[in-house]
Tab-separated table of C-alpha atoms in Angstrom:
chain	number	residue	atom	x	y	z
A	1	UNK	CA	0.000	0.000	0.000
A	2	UNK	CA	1.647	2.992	-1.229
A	3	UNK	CA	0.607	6.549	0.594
A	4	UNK	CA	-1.251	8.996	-1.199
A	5	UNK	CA	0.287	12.513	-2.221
A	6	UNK	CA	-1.242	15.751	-0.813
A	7	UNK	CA	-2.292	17.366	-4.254
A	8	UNK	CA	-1.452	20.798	-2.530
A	9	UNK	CA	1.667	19.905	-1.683
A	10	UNK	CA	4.566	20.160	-4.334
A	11	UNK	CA	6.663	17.108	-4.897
A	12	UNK	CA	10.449	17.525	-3.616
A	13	UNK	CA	12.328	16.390	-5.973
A	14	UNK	CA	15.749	15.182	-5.455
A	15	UNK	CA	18.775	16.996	-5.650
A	16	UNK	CA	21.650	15.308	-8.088
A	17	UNK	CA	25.096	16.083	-6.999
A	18	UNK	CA	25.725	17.756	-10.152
A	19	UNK	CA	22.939	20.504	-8.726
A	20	UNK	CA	24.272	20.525	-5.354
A	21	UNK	CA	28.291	20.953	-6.751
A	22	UNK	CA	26.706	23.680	-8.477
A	23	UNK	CA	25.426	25.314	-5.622
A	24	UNK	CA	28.322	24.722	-3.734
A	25	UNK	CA	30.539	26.357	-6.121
A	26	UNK	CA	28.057	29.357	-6.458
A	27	UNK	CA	28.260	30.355	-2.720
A	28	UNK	CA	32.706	29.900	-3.138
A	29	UNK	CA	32.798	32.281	-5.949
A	30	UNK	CA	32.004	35.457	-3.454
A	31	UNK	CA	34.611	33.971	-0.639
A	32	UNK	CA	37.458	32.781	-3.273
A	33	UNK	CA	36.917	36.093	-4.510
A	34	UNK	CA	37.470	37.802	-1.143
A	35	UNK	CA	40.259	35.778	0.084
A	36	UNK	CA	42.088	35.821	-3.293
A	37	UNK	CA	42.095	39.773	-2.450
A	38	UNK	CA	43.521	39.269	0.712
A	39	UNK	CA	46.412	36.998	-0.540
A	40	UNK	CA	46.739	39.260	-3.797
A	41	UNK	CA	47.036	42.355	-1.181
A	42	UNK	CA	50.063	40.347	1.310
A	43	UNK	CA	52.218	40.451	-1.930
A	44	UNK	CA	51.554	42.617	-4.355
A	45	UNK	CA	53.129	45.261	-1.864
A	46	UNK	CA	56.322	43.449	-2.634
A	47	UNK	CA	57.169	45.975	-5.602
A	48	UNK	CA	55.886	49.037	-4.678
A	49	UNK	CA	57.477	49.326	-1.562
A	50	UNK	CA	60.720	51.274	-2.993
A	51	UNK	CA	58.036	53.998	-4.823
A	52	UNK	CA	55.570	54.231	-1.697
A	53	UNK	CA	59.215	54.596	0.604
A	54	UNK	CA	60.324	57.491	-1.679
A	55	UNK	CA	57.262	59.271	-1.810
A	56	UNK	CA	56.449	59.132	1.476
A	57	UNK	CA	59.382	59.328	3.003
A	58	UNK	CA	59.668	56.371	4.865
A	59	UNK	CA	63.213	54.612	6.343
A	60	UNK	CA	63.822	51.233	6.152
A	61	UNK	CA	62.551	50.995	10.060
A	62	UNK	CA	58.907	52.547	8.197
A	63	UNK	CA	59.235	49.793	5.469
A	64	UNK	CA	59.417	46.927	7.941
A	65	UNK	CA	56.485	47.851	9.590
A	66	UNK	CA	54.263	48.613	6.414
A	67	UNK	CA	54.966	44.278	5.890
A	68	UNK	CA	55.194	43.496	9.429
A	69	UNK	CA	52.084	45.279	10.689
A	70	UNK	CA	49.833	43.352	7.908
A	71	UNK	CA	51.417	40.179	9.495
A	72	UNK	CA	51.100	40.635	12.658
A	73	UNK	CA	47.531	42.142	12.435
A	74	UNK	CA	46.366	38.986	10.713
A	75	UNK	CA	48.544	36.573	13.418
A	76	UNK	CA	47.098	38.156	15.932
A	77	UNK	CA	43.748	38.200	14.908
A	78	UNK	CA	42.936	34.627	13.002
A	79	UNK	CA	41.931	32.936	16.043
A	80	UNK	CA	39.928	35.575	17.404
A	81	UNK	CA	37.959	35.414	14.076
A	82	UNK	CA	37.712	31.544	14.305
A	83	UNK	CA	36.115	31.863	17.712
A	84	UNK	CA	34.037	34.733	17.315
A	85	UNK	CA	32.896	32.207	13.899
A	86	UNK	CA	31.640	29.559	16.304
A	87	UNK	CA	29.320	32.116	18.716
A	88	UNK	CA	28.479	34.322	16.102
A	89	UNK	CA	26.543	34.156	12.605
A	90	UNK	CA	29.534	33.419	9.937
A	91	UNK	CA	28.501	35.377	7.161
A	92	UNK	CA	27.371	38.167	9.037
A	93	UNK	CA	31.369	37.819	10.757
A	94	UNK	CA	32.715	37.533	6.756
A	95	UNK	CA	31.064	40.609	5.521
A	96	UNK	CA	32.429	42.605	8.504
A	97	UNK	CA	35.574	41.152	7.677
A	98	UNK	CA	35.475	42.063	4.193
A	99	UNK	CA	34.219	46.072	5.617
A	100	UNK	CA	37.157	45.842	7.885
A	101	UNK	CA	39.386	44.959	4.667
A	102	UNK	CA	37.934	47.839	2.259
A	103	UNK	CA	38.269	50.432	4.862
A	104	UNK	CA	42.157	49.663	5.281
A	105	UNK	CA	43.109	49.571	1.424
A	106	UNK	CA	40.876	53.181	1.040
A	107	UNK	CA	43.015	54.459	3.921
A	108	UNK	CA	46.396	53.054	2.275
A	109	UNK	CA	45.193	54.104	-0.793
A	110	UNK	CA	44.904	57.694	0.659
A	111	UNK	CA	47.574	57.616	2.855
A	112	UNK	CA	49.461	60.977	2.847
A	113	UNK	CA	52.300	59.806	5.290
A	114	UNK	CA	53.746	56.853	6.026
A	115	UNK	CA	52.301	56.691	9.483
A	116	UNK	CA	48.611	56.831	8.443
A	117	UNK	CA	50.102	53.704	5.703
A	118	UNK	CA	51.350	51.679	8.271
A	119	UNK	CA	48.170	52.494	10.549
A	120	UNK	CA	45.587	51.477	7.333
A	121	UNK	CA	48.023	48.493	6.796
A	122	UNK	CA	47.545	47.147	10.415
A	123	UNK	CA	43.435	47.234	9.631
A	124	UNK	CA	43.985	45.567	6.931
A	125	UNK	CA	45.767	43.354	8.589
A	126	UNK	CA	42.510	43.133	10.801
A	127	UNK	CA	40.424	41.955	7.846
A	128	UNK	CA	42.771	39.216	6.220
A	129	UNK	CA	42.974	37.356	9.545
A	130	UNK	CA	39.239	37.742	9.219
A	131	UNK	CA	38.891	36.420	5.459
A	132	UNK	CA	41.415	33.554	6.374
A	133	UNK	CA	39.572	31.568	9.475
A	134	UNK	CA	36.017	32.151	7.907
A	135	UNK	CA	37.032	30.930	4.793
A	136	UNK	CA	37.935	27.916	5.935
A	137	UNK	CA	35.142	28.027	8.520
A	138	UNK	CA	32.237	28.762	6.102
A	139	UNK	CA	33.958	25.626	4.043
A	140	UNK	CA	33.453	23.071	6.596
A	141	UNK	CA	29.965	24.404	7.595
A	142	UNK	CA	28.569	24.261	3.621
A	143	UNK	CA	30.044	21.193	3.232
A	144	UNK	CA	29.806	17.438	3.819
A	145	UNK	CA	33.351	15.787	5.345
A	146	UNK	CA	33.456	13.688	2.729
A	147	UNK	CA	33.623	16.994	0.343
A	148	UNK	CA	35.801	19.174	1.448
A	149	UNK	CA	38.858	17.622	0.416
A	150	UNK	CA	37.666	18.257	-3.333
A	151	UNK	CA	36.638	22.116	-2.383
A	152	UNK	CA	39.563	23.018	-0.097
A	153	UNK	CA	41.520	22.266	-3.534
A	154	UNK	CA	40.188	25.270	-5.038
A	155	UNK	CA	41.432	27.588	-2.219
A	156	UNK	CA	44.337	26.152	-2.418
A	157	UNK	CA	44.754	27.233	-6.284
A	158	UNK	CA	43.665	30.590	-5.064
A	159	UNK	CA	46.035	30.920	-2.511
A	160	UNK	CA	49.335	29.848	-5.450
A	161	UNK	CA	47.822	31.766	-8.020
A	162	UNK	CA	47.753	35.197	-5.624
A	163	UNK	CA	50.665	34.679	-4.098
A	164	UNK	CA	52.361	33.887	-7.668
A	165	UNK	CA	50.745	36.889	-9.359
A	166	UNK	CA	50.945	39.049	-6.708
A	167	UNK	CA	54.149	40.443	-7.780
A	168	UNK	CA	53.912	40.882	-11.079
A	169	UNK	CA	50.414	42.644	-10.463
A	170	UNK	CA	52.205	45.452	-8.365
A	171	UNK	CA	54.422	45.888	-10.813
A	172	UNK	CA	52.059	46.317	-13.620
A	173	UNK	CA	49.590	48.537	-11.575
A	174	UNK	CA	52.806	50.886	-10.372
A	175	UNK	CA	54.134	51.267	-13.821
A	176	UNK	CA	50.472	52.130	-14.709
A	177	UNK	CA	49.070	53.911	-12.949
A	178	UNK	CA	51.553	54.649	-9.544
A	179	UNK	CA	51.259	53.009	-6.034
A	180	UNK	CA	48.258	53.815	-4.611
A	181	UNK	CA	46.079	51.857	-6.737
A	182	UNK	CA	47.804	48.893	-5.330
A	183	UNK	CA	45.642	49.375	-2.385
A	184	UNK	CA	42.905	51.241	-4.383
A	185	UNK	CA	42.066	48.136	-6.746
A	186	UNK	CA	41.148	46.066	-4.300
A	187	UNK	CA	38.250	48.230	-3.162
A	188	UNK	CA	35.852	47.618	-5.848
A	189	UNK	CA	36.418	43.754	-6.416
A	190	UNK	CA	36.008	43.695	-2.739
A	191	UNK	CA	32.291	45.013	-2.473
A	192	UNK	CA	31.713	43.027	-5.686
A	193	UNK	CA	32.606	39.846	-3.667
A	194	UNK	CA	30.469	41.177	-1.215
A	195	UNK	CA	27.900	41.028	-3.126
A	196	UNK	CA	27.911	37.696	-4.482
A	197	UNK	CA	28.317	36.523	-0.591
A	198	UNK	CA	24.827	38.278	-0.106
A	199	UNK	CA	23.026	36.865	-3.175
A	200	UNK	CA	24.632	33.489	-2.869
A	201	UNK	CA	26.388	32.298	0.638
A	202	UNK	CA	23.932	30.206	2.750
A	203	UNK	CA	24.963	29.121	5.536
A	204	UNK	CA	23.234	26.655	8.179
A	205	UNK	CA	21.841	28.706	10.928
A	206	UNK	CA	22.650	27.452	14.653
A	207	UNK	CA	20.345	27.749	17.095
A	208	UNK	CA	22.013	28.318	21.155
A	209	UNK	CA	19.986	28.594	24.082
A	210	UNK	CA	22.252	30.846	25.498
A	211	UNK	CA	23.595	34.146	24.462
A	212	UNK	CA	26.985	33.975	23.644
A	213	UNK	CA	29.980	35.083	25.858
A	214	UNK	CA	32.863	36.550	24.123
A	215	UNK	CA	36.160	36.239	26.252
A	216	UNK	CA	37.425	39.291	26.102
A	217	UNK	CA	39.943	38.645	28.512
A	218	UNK	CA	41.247	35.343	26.903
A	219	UNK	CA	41.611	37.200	23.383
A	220	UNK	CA	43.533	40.105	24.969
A	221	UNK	CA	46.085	38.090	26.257
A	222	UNK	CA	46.340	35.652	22.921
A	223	UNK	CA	46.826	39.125	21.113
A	224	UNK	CA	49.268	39.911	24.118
A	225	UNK	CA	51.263	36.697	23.621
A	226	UNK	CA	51.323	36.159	19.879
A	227	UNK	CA	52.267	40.019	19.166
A	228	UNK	CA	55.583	39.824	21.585
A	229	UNK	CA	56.807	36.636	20.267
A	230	UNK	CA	56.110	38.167	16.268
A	231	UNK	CA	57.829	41.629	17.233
A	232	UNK	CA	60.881	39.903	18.631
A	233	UNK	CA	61.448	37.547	15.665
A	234	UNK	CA	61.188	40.217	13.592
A	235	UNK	CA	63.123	42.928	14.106
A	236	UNK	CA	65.830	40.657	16.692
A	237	UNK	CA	69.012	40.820	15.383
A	238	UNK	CA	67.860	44.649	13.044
A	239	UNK	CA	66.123	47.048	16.089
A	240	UNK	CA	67.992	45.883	18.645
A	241	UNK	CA	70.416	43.303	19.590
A	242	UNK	CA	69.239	39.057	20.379
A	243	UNK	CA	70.711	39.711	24.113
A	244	UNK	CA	68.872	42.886	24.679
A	245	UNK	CA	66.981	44.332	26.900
A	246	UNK	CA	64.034	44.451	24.570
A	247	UNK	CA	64.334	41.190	23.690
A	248	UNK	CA	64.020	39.475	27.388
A	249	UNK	CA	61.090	41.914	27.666
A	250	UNK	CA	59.396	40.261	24.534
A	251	UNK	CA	60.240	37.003	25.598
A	252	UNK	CA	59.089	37.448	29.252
A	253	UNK	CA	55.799	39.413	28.336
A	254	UNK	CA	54.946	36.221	25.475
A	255	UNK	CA	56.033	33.727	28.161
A	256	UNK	CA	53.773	35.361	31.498
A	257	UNK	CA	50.465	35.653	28.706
C-alpha cells in the first residue's frame, strides 16, 4: 500500500550532486573572490614598496612595519575570528571582515604619510585574519566531510595563483598607474565579492539557548602573547640586539600571557 500525495503539496524532488556541486561552487565564488584579495594584497606590496618609501618618506625601520604590521595584524587576529565564527553568525562575521578589509586599502590608498600607511596596513591586517579563518570556517559548515577535500583544492589554487601573481600585479599597476592603486584596486572587487556573498552564501543557521559570551579577557592576552613573540622575531638581530633588553622583555611578556 503505497501513501497517497497531498495534491497541494509540491513534490520535492531530489537533488543530483551535479545541482548541489553547483550550488556549492556558487556560494565559493564570493569567498574565493574575497580571500584571493587578501592573498593578492600580502604580496603585491612586494614591488611598490621602494616607490611608496620614496614618496612618502619612509626609512627602512617605516618599510618593515608597512609588511610586518599586515602580518602581525592577521597573526594576531585569526583565532579571534575563528572563535568569534563559532558564537556568532559566519557570514554576518565575513562581511564585517570584508568592511574591515575595504576600509584599510581606502586608507592606504589615501595615505598621505607613512604613518597613516602603516596604521591602514595594520586594519587591513585586521580583515585578512578575518577572510582567512572564515574561509575555511564557512567551508566546513557548507560542506559534507566527505567533500571538502575536493573544495579546499580550489582555495588552495587561489592561494598559489595570488601569491604567484601578486608580484607581477604590483608591478604592472605601479608602472600604470603609480602606487596607490595597489591598495585602491582592491576596493571595488572587494564590495563586488560582497555582493555575491549576499546573493549566494547560505549558511546553516545554529540555534544556542544561550547568548553567547565573548572572552574578552582570553583574546587580549592571545593578542598579548602572539604580538611579543612576532615583534621579537622580527626585528631581533635589526632594532635591537638578540641579548637585549628588549628582547628578554618580549620574551618574558609572550612567556607570562
Amino acid at each position: 500500500m503505497t501513501a497517497t500525495q497531498d495534491p497541494g503539496r509540491p513534490a520535492l524532488a531530489a537533488r543530483t550532486p551535479d545541482q548541489e556541486h553547483r550550488d556549492v561552487l556558487r556560494a565559493l565564488t564570493g569567498i574565493l573572490a574575497a580571500f584571493f584579495m587578501a592573498m593578492v594584497t600580502l604580496t603585491i606590496i612586494g614591488t611598490a614598496l621602494p616607490v611608496i618609501m620614496a614618496d612618502l618618506g619612509g626609512d627602512q625601520t617605516a618599510l618593515s612595519w608597512t609588511v610586518t604590521g599586515t602580518l602581525l595584524a592577521n597573526a594576531v587576529t585569526t583565532p579571534v575570528w575563528g572563535k568569534l565564527a563559532d558564537l556568532f553568525d559566519k557570514k554576518k562575521l565575513l562581511l564585517g571582515a570584508i568592511a574591515i578589509f575595504v576600509v584599510g586599502s581606502a586608507v592606504a590608498g589615501l595615505a598621505g604619510s607613512i604613518t597613516m600607511l602603516v596604521v591602514a596596513r595594520v586594519i587591513q591586517g585586521v580583515g585578512m585574519g578575518g577572510l582567512t579563518a572564515l574561509s575555511q570556517t564557512i567551508l566546513g559548515a557548507i560542506i559534507a566531510p566527505r567533500e571538502r577535500g575536493r573544495y579546499a583544492g580550489y582555495m588552495g589554487a587561489v592561494m598559489a595563483v595570488a601569491t604567484s601573481v601578486g608580484p607581477l600585479l604590483g608591478g604592472l599597476i605601479v608602472d600604470a598607474f603609480g602606487w596607490r592603486w595597489c591598495f585602491l584596486i582592491p576596493v571595488p572587487l572587494s564590495v563586488l565579492a560582497a555582493v555575491l556573498i549576499v546573493r549566494t552564501l547560505r549558511v546553516p543557521e545554529v540555534r544556542r539557548e544561550q547568548t553567547p559570551k565573548v572572552d574578552v579577557l582570553g583574546m587580549a592576552l592571545l593578542a598579548v602573547a602572539t604580538s611579543g613573540l612576532l615583534l621579537w622575531v622580527s626585528f631581533a638581530g635589526k632594532l635591537f640586539e638578540w641579548g637585549s633588553w628588549q628582547s628578554i622583555g618580549l620574551c618574558c611578556k609572550n612567556r607570562e600571557a
